[in-house]
């Protein structure tokens, strides 16, 4: 019998929290977001889970990554509507 998950996976929970911080302005446009190391420490997740969060944030247009500098909150014009990811 297949196992039915009652909670969203960890990466979705972390994605939702970071997305909320961005959308409410707690992390303002242009500001650097927490690094992968910081995400794993803050949320107690594996680095692979953190990478999935970062990828989802990029794909939803919430962040942009600059090689060698980090990831930053993107302009709201690039954001997908809430709940799209």
GROMACS .gro file of N, CA and C in nm:
model
  255
    1UNK      N    1   0.084  -0.118   0.000
    1UNK     CA    2   0.000   0.000   0.000
    1UNK      C    3   0.089   0.125   0.000
    2UNK      N    4   0.052   0.223  -0.079
    2UNK     CA    5   0.130   0.347  -0.089
    2UNK      C    6   0.111   0.432   0.035
    3UNK      N    7   0.218   0.497   0.075
    3UNK     CA    8   0.213   0.587   0.190
    3UNK      C    9   0.158   0.722   0.145
    4UNK      N   10   0.064   0.776   0.220
    4UNK     CA   11   0.006   0.906   0.188
    4UNK      C   12   0.066   1.009   0.283
    5UNK      N   13   0.127   1.110   0.226
    5UNK     CA   14   0.187   1.217   0.305
    5UNK      C   15   0.079   1.312   0.355
    6UNK      N   16   0.083   1.344   0.482
    6UNK     CA   17  -0.015   1.438   0.537
    6UNK      C   18   0.041   1.579   0.546
    7UNK      N   19   0.173   1.592   0.536
    7UNK     CA   20   0.236   1.723   0.541
    7UNK      C   21   0.312   1.746   0.412
    8UNK      N   22   0.330   1.872   0.375
    8UNK     CA   23   0.414   1.897   0.257
    8UNK      C   24   0.557   1.853   0.286
    9UNK      N   25   0.632   1.816   0.182
    9UNK     CA   26   0.772   1.781   0.203
    9UNK      C   27   0.850   1.899   0.261
   10UNK      N   28   0.963   1.869   0.323
   10UNK     CA   29   1.044   1.972   0.390
   10UNK      C   30   1.080   2.086   0.294
   11UNK      N   31   1.118   2.054   0.171
   11UNK     CA   32   1.160   2.160   0.079
   11UNK      C   33   1.045   2.256   0.051
   12UNK      N   34   0.922   2.206   0.043
   12UNK     CA   35   0.806   2.294   0.020
   12UNK      C   36   0.780   2.384   0.140
   13UNK      N   37   0.800   2.330   0.260
   13UNK     CA   38   0.781   2.410   0.380
   13UNK      C   39   0.883   2.524   0.387
   14UNK      N   40   1.008   2.492   0.357
   14UNK     CA   41   1.114   2.594   0.358
   14UNK      C   42   1.091   2.694   0.245
   15UNK      N   43   1.055   2.644   0.126
   15UNK     CA   44   1.024   2.733   0.014
   15UNK      C   45   0.913   2.830   0.054
   16UNK      N   46   0.808   2.780   0.117
   16UNK     CA   47   0.694   2.865   0.156
   16UNK      C   48   0.739   2.973   0.254
   17UNK      N   49   0.826   2.938   0.347
   17UNK     CA   50   0.874   3.036   0.446
   17UNK      C   51   0.960   3.143   0.379
   18UNK      N   52   1.054   3.104   0.295
   18UNK     CA   53   1.140   3.203   0.229
   18UNK      C   54   1.057   3.288   0.133
   19UNK      N   55   0.965   3.225   0.062
   19UNK     CA   56   0.876   3.298  -0.028
   19UNK      C   57   0.797   3.403   0.050
   20UNK      N   58   0.746   3.365   0.166
   20UNK     CA   59   0.670   3.459   0.249
   20UNK      C   60   0.757   3.576   0.293
   21UNK      N   61   0.881   3.547   0.331
   21UNK     CA   62   0.973   3.654   0.373
   21UNK      C   63   0.998   3.751   0.258
   22UNK      N   64   1.010   3.698   0.137
   22UNK     CA   65   1.034   3.784   0.021
   22UNK      C   66   0.908   3.864  -0.013
   23UNK      N   67   0.795   3.797  -0.021
   23UNK     CA   68   0.671   3.863  -0.064
   23UNK      C   69   0.621   3.968   0.037
   24UNK      N   70   0.655   3.951   0.165
   24UNK     CA   71   0.613   4.048   0.266
   24UNK      C   72   0.715   4.160   0.285
   25UNK      N   73   0.830   4.148   0.217
   25UNK     CA   74   0.933   4.251   0.228
   25UNK      C   75   1.027   4.231   0.345
   26UNK      N   76   1.013   4.121   0.420
   26UNK     CA   77   1.107   4.094   0.528
   26UNK      C   78   1.248   4.079   0.471
   27UNK      N   79   1.257   4.020   0.351
   27UNK     CA   80   1.382   4.021   0.274
   27UNK      C   81   1.351   4.110   0.153
   28UNK      N   82   1.398   4.234   0.154
   28UNK     CA   83   1.362   4.329   0.047
   28UNK      C   84   1.423   4.298  -0.089
   29UNK      N   85   1.362   4.353  -0.192
   29UNK     CA   86   1.412   4.341  -0.329
   29UNK      C   87   1.557   4.387  -0.332
   30UNK      N   88   1.640   4.307  -0.399
   30UNK     CA   89   1.782   4.339  -0.413
   30UNK      C   90   1.869   4.287  -0.301
   31UNK      N   91   1.809   4.247  -0.189
   31UNK     CA   92   1.888   4.198  -0.076
   31UNK      C   93   1.930   4.052  -0.099
   32UNK      N   94   2.047   4.020  -0.049
   32UNK     CA   95   2.098   3.883  -0.059
   32UNK      C   96   2.015   3.793   0.033
   33UNK      N   97   1.978   3.676  -0.019
   33UNK     CA   98   1.903   3.582   0.063
   33UNK      C   99   2.001   3.491   0.136
   34UNK      N  100   1.953   3.418   0.239
   34UNK     CA  101   2.045   3.328   0.310
   34UNK      C  102   2.110   3.228   0.215
   35UNK      N  103   2.236   3.198   0.243
   35UNK     CA  104   2.309   3.102   0.161
   35UNK      C  105   2.258   2.961   0.186
   36UNK      N  106   2.301   2.868   0.104
   36UNK     CA  107   2.264   2.728   0.121
   36UNK      C  108   2.305   2.678   0.260
   37UNK      N  109   2.424   2.714   0.303
   37UNK     CA  110   2.472   2.673   0.436
   37UNK      C  111   2.383   2.731   0.545
   38UNK      N  112   2.345   2.858   0.530
   38UNK     CA  113   2.258   2.921   0.629
   38UNK      C  114   2.118   2.857   0.631
   39UNK      N  115   2.065   2.824   0.511
   39UNK     CA  116   1.934   2.758   0.506
   39UNK      C  117   1.936   2.623   0.576
   40UNK      N  118   2.041   2.545   0.548
   40UNK     CA  119   2.047   2.412   0.609
   40UNK      C  120   2.059   2.422   0.760
   41UNK      N  121   2.134   2.520   0.808
   41UNK     CA  122   2.149   2.538   0.953
   41UNK      C  123   2.020   2.588   1.017
   42UNK      N  124   1.956   2.689   0.955
   42UNK     CA  125   1.835   2.748   1.013
   42UNK      C  126   1.718   2.650   1.018
   43UNK      N  127   1.702   2.573   0.911
   43UNK     CA  128   1.585   2.486   0.902
   43UNK      C  129   1.614   2.339   0.932
   44UNK      N  130   1.741   2.305   0.955
   44UNK     CA  131   1.776   2.167   0.987
   44UNK      C  132   1.748   2.071   0.872
   45UNK      N  133   1.782   2.116   0.750
   45UNK     CA  134   1.757   2.034   0.631
   45UNK      C  135   1.889   1.992   0.568
   46UNK      N  136   1.883   1.890   0.484
   46UNK     CA  137   2.001   1.845   0.411
   46UNK      C  138   2.035   1.944   0.300
   47UNK      N  139   2.160   1.944   0.257
   47UNK     CA  140   2.199   2.038   0.152
   47UNK      C  141   2.125   2.011   0.022
   48UNK      N  142   2.094   1.884  -0.008
   48UNK     CA  143   2.017   1.853  -0.130
   48UNK      C  144   1.878   1.916  -0.123
   49UNK      N  145   1.819   1.917  -0.004
   49UNK     CA  146   1.688   1.980   0.015
   49UNK      C  147   1.700   2.131  -0.003
   50UNK      N  148   1.807   2.188   0.050
   50UNK     CA  149   1.830   2.331   0.034
   50UNK      C  150   1.849   2.370  -0.111
   51UNK      N  151   1.918   2.286  -0.187
   51UNK     CA  152   1.938   2.313  -0.330
   51UNK      C  153   1.805   2.310  -0.404
   52UNK      N  154   1.717   2.220  -0.363
   52UNK     CA  155   1.584   2.213  -0.425
   52UNK      C  156   1.504   2.340  -0.395
   53UNK      N  157   1.517   2.392  -0.274
   53UNK     CA  158   1.450   2.517  -0.237
   53UNK      C  159   1.502   2.631  -0.324
   54UNK      N  160   1.635   2.641  -0.335
   54UNK     CA  161   1.694   2.749  -0.414
   54UNK      C  162   1.650   2.741  -0.560
   55UNK      N  163   1.647   2.620  -0.615
   55UNK     CA  164   1.604   2.602  -0.754
   55UNK      C  165   1.459   2.647  -0.771
   56UNK      N  166   1.373   2.609  -0.677
   56UNK     CA  167   1.232   2.648  -0.685
   56UNK      C  168   1.215   2.799  -0.674
   57UNK      N  169   1.294   2.863  -0.589
   57UNK     CA  170   1.288   3.010  -0.576
   57UNK      C  171   1.331   3.077  -0.706
   58UNK      N  172   1.436   3.023  -0.770
   58UNK     CA  173   1.481   3.078  -0.900
   58UNK      C  174   1.374   3.058  -1.006
   59UNK      N  175   1.319   2.935  -1.012
   59UNK     CA  176   1.219   2.904  -1.115
   59UNK      C  177   1.092   2.987  -1.100
   60UNK      N  178   1.059   3.026  -0.977
   60UNK     CA  179   0.940   3.108  -0.956
   60UNK      C  180   0.969   3.257  -0.973
   61UNK      N  181   1.095   3.290  -1.005
   61UNK     CA  182   1.131   3.429  -1.031
   61UNK      C  183   1.154   3.513  -0.908
   62UNK      N  184   1.151   3.451  -0.790
   62UNK     CA  185   1.167   3.527  -0.665
   62UNK      C  186   1.311   3.569  -0.641
   63UNK      N  187   1.406   3.489  -0.690
   63UNK     CA  188   1.546   3.524  -0.671
   63UNK      C  189   1.621   3.515  -0.804
   64UNK      N  190   1.736   3.582  -0.805
   64UNK     CA  191   1.829   3.571  -0.917
   64UNK      C  192   1.964   3.540  -0.855
   65UNK      N  193   2.039   3.454  -0.920
   65UNK     CA  194   2.169   3.413  -0.868
   65UNK      C  195   2.279   3.474  -0.954
   66UNK      N  196   2.376   3.534  -0.886
   66UNK     CA  197   2.491   3.594  -0.952
   66UNK      C  198   2.612   3.507  -0.916
   67UNK      N  199   2.670   3.436  -1.014
   67UNK     CA  200   2.783   3.349  -0.984
   67UNK      C  201   2.893   3.423  -0.908
   68UNK      N  202   2.938   3.361  -0.801
   68UNK     CA  203   3.045   3.419  -0.721
   68UNK      C  204   3.000   3.523  -0.621
   69UNK      N  205   2.873   3.564  -0.626
   69UNK     CA  206   2.824   3.668  -0.535
   69UNK      C  207   2.711   3.618  -0.445
   70UNK      N  208   2.624   3.532  -0.498
   70UNK     CA  209   2.513   3.482  -0.418
   70UNK      C  210   2.380   3.500  -0.488
   71UNK      N  211   2.274   3.480  -0.412
   71UNK     CA  212   2.138   3.492  -0.466
   71UNK      C  213   2.068   3.610  -0.401
   72UNK      N  214   1.994   3.683  -0.483
   72UNK     CA  215   1.932   3.808  -0.440
   72UNK      C  216   1.784   3.809  -0.476
   73UNK      N  217   1.705   3.881  -0.398
   73UNK     CA  218   1.562   3.893  -0.427
   73UNK      C  219   1.546   3.969  -0.559
   74UNK      N  220   1.469   3.909  -0.649
   74UNK     CA  221   1.446   3.968  -0.782
   74UNK      C  222   1.336   4.074  -0.775
   75UNK      N  223   1.326   4.155  -0.880
   75UNK     CA  224   1.220   4.254  -0.890
   75UNK      C  225   1.085   4.183  -0.897
   76UNK      N  226   0.984   4.236  -0.829
   76UNK     CA  227   0.851   4.173  -0.827
   76UNK      C  228   0.792   4.147  -0.965
   77UNK      N  229   0.832   4.222  -1.067
   77UNK     CA  230   0.777   4.200  -1.201
   77UNK      C  231   0.812   4.062  -1.255
   78UNK      N  232   0.914   3.996  -1.196
   78UNK     CA  233   0.956   3.864  -1.240
   78UNK      C  234   0.890   3.751  -1.160
   79UNK      N  235   0.822   3.785  -1.052
   79UNK     CA  236   0.765   3.684  -0.964
   79UNK      C  237   0.643   3.618  -1.026
   80UNK      N  238   0.635   3.486  -1.011
   80UNK     CA  239   0.512   3.416  -1.048
   80UNK      C  240   0.410   3.441  -0.937
   81UNK      N  241   0.282   3.431  -0.967
   81UNK     CA  242   0.181   3.450  -0.864
   81UNK      C  243   0.200   3.350  -0.749
   82UNK      N  244   0.165   3.393  -0.630
   82UNK     CA  245   0.178   3.308  -0.512
   82UNK      C  246   0.102   3.178  -0.533
   83UNK      N  247   0.164   3.066  -0.490
   83UNK     CA  248   0.099   2.936  -0.503
   83UNK      C  249   0.129   2.865  -0.634
   84UNK      N  250   0.212   2.923  -0.720
   84UNK     CA  251   0.243   2.864  -0.850
   84UNK      C  252   0.346   2.752  -0.842
   85UNK      N  253   0.431   2.757  -0.740
   85UNK     CA  254   0.541   2.659  -0.732
   85UNK      C  255   0.498   2.529  -0.672
   0.00000   0.00000   0.00000
